[in-house]
Short mmCIF file of C-alpha atoms in Angstrom, two decimals:
data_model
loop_
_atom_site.label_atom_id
_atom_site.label_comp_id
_atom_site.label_asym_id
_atom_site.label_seq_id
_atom_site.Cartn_x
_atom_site.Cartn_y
_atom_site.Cartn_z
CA UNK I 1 14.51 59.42 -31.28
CA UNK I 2 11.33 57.35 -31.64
CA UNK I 3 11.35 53.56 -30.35
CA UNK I 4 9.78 52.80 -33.77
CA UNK I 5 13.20 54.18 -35.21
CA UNK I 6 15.12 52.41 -32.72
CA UNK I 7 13.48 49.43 -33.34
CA UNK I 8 13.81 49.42 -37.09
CA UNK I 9 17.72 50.01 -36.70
CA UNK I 10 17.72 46.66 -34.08
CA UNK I 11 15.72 44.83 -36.89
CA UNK I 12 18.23 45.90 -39.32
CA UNK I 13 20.82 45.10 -37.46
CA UNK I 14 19.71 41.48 -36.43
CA UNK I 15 19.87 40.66 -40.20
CA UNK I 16 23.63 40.27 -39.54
CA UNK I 17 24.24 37.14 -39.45
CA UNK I 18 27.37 37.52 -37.11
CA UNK I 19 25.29 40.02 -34.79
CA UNK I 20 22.77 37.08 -35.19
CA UNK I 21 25.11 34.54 -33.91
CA UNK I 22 26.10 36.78 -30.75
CA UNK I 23 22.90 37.30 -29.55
CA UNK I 24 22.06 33.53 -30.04
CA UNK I 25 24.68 32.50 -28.07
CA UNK I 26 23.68 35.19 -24.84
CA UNK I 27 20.39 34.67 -25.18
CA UNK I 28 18.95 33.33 -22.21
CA UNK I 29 16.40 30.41 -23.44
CA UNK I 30 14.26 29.06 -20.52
CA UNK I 31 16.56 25.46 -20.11
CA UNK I 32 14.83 21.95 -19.65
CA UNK I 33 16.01 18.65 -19.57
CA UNK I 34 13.04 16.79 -19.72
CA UNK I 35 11.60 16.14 -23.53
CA UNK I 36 8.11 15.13 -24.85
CA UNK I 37 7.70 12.33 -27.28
CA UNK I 38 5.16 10.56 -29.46
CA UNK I 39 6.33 8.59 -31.97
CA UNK I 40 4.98 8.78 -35.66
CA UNK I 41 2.23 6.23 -35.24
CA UNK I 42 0.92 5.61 -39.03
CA UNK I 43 2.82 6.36 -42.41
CA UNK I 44 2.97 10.35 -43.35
CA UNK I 45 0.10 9.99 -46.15
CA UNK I 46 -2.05 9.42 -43.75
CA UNK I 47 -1.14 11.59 -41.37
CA UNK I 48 -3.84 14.85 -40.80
CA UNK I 49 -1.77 17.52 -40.47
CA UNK I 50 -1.40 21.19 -38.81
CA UNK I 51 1.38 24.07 -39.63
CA UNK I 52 2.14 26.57 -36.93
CA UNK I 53 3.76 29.71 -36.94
CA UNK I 54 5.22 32.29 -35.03
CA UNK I 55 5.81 35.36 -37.38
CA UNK I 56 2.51 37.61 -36.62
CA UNK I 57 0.51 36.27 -39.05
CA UNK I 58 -2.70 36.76 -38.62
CA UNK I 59 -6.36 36.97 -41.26
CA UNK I 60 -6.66 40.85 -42.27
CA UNK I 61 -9.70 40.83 -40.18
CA UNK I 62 -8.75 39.56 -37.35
CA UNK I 63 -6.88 41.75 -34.53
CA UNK I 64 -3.28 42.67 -34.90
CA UNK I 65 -0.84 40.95 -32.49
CA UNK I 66 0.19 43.87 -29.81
CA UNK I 67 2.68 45.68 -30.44
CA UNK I 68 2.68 48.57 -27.92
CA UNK I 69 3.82 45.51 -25.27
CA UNK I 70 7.60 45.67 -25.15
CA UNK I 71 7.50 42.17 -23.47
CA UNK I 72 5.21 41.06 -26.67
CA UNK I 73 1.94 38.89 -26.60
CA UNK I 74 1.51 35.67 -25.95
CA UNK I 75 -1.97 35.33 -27.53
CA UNK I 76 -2.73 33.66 -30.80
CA UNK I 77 -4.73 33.65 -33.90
CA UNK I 78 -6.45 31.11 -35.93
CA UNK I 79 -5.95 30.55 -39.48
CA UNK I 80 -8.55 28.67 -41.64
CA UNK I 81 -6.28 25.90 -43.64
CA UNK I 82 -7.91 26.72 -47.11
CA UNK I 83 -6.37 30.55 -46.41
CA UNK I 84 -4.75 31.95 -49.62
CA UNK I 85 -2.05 34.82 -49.17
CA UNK I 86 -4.77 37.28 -49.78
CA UNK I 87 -6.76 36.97 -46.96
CA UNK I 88 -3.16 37.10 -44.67
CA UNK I 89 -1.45 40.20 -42.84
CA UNK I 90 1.81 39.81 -40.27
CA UNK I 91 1.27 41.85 -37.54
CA UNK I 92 5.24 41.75 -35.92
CA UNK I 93 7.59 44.43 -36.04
CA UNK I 94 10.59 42.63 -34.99
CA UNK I 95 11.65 41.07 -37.58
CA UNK I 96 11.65 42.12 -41.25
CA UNK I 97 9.06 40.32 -43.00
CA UNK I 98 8.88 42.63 -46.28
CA UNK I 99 9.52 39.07 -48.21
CA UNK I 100 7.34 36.91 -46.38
CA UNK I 101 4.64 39.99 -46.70
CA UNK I 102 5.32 39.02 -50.34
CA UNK I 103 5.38 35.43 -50.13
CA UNK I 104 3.57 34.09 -46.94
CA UNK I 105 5.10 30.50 -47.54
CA UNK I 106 8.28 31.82 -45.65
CA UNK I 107 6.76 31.65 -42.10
CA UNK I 108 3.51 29.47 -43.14
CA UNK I 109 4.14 27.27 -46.00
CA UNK I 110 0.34 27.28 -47.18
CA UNK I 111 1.16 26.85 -50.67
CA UNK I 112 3.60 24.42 -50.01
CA UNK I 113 1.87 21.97 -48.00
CA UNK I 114 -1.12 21.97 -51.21
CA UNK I 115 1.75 21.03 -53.34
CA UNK I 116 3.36 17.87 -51.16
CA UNK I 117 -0.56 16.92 -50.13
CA UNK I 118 -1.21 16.74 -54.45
CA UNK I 119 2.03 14.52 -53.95
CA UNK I 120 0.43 11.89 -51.45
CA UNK I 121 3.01 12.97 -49.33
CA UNK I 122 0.89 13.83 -46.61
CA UNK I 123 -2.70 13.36 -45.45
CA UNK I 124 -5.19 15.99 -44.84
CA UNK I 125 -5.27 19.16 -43.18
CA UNK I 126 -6.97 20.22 -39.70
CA UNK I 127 -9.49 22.86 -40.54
CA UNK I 128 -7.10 25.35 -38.66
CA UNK I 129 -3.89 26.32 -38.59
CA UNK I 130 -2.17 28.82 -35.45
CA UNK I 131 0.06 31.72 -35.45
CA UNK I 132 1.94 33.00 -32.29
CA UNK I 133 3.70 36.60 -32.39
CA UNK I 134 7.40 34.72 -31.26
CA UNK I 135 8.27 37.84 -29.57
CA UNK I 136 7.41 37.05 -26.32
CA UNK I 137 9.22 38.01 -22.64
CA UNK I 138 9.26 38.14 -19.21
CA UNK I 139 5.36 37.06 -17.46
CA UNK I 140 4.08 36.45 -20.77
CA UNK I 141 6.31 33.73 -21.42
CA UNK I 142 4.07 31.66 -18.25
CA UNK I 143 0.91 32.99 -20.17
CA UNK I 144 2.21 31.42 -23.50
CA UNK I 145 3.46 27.88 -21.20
CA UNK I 146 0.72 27.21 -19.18
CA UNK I 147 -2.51 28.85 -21.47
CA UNK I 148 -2.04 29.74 -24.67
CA UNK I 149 0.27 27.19 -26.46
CA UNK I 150 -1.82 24.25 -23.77
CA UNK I 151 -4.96 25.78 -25.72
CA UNK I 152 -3.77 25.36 -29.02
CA UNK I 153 -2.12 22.29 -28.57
CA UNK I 154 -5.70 20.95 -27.18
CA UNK I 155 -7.73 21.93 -30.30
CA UNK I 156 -5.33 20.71 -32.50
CA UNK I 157 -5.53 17.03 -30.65
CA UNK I 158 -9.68 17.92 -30.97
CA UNK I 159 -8.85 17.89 -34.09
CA UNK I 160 -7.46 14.84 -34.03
CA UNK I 161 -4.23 16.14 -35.91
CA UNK I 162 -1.47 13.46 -36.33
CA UNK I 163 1.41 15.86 -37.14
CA UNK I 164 2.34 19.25 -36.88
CA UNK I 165 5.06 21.81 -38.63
CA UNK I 166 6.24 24.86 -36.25
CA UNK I 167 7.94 27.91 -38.33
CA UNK I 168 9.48 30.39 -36.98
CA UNK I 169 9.96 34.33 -38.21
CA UNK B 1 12.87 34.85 -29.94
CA UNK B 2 10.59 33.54 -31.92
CA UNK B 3 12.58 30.15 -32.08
CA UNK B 4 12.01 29.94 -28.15
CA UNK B 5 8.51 30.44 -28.70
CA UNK B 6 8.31 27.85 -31.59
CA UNK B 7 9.99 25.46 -28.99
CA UNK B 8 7.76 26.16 -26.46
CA UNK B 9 4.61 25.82 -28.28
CA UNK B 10 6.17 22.16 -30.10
CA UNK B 11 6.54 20.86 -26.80
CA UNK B 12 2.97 21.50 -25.62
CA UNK B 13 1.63 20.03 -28.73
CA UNK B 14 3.95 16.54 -28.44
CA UNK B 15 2.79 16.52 -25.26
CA UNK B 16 -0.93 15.96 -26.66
CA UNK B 17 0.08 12.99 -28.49
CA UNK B 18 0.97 14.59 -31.55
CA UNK B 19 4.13 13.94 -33.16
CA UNK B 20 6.23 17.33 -33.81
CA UNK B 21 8.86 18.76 -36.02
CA UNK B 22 9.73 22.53 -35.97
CA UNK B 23 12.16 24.46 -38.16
CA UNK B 24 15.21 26.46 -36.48
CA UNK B 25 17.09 28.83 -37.39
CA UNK B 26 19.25 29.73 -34.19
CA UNK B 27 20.23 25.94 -33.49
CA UNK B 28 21.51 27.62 -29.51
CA UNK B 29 18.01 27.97 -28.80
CA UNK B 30 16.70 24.95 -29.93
CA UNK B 31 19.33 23.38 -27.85
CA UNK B 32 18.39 24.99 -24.44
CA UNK B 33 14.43 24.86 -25.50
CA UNK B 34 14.90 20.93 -26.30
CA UNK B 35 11.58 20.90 -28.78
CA UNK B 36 11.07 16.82 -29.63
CA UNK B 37 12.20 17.19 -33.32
CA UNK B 38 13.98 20.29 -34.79
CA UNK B 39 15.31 20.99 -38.17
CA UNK B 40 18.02 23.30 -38.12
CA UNK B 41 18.98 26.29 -41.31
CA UNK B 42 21.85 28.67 -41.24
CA UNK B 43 19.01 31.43 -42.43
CA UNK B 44 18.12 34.69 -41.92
CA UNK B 45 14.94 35.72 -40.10
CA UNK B 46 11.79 36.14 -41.58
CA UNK B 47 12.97 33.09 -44.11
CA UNK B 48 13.26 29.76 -42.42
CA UNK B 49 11.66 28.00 -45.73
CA UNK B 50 14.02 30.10 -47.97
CA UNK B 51 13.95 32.89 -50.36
CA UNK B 52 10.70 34.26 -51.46
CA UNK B 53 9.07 32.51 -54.79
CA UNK B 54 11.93 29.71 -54.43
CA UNK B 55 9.21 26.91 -54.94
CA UNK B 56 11.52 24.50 -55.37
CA UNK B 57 13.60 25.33 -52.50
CA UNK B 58 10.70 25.72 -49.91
CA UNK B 59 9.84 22.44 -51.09
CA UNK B 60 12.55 20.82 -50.74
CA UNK B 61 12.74 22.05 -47.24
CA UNK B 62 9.20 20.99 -46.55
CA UNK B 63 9.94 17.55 -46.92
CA UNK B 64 13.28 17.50 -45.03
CA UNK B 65 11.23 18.71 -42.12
CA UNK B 66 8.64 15.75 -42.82
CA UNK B 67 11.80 13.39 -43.06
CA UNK B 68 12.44 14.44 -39.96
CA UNK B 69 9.46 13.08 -38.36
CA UNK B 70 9.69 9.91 -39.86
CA UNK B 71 13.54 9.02 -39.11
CA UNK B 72 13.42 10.80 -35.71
CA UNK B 73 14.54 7.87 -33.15
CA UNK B 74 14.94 9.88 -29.55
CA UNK B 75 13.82 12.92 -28.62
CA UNK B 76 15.52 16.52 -28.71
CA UNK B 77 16.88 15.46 -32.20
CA UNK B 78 18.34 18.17 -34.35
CA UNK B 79 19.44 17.74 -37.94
CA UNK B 80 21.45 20.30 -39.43
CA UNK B 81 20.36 21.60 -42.86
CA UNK B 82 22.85 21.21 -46.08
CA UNK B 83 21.72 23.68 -47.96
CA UNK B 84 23.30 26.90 -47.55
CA UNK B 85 21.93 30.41 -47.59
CA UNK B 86 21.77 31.82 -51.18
CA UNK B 87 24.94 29.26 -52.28
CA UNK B 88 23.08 25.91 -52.58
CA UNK B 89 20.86 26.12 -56.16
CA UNK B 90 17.63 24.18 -56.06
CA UNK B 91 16.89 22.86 -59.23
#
């Protein structure tokens, strides 16, 4: 049996919600007790603002997250803001993202955020937004804590971004 | 796994000075990942702002997570989402 077979039957099956709920509860999430906190220092509207994902997605032209890594890849990919759902590809076979292939909003609510900022809701956006594959393991998990997510998180305060939205797959 | 990730990654950026919220939708990670701000949906994966084309319903999530931010009063904060998978209608 192929893994890519075996892998589409564990996507399948993660759909449960019950098998979901199982494997939430055994999962074994690295555990901290200390939390980092700024608060909200000016009203939303004028707040610049940066969405982040983790659901693969990634510019057609840019390289595809790895998927030959069974422990995943911690690296990320840079999204211009003014992106339209054209110009996007998910790279991230495990989950099923045949409706967020569709509609992009599900893991990186580009279209969304347009509509709140035409609202006032929100100020403007950082020229990029950042997409993480989620599925990362073992060493790359250090890779993702102490490079890649420190990276992002520094060009995003170069940005001088305010506030930021995390989705997850 | 990708909600540990999205954990991870919100942390780092809070830690810069920027004020975070990230969506959840396996609230037992979020709890042992402790991200700053978290807004929690019963939903599948591959759909933590909803069902695809639901405008009104990834909306309407949108903003709860921007709520968040604003009435967030200690850190580690999760709110749990109302509106249920496919029975709550967003009009």
């Amino acid at each position: 049996m192929s893994t890519n077979f075996l892998n589409r039957i564990m996507v399948a099956l993660y759909s449960n919600p019950w098998v979901k709920k199982r494997w939430s509860q055994n999962f074994n999430a690295l555990e901290t007790d200390m939390i980092p906190w700024t608060p909200l220092q000016k009203p939303l509207s004028q707040c610049k603002i940066a969405l982040l994902t983790t659901g693969g997605v990634h510019l057609k032209n840019d390289k595809p997250f790895d998927m030959e890594d069974k422990n995943g890849d911690p690296t990320y990919r840079k999204i211009p803001s003014t992106a339209v759902q054209e110009d996007i590809t998910i790279t991230h076979k495990y989950y099923n993202h045949s409706d967020a292939d569709k509609d992009i909003n599900l893991v990186l609510p580009l279209d969304i955020l347009r509509d709140v900022q035409q609202e006032g809701l929100v100020g403007e956006s950082a020229e990029f937004f950042y997409s993480f594959m989620g599925h990362i393991d073992k060493h790359h998990i250090k890779t993702l804590v102490e490079q890649t997510a420190k990276d992002v998180a520094h060009q995003i305060k170069q940005e001088k971004v305010d506030i930021a939205v995390l989705v997850p797959a | 796994m990708c909600n540990q990730t999205v954990g991870l990654v919100q942390r780092e950026i809070e830690t810069q000075g920027i004020s975070t919220v990230g969506v959840s939708i396996v609230r037992e990670i979020s709890e042992k990942v402790k991200p700053p701000r978290t807004y929690f949906l019963k939903y599948p994966f591959g759909h933590a702002l909803g069902e695809p084309f639901n405008k009104k319903q990834q909306v309407t999530i949108f903003k709860e997570c921007l709520k968040v931010l604003e009435s967030a009063q200690k850190p580690g904060v999760i709110v749990d989402s109302p509106y249920r998978w496919r029975k709550h209608r967003f009009n």
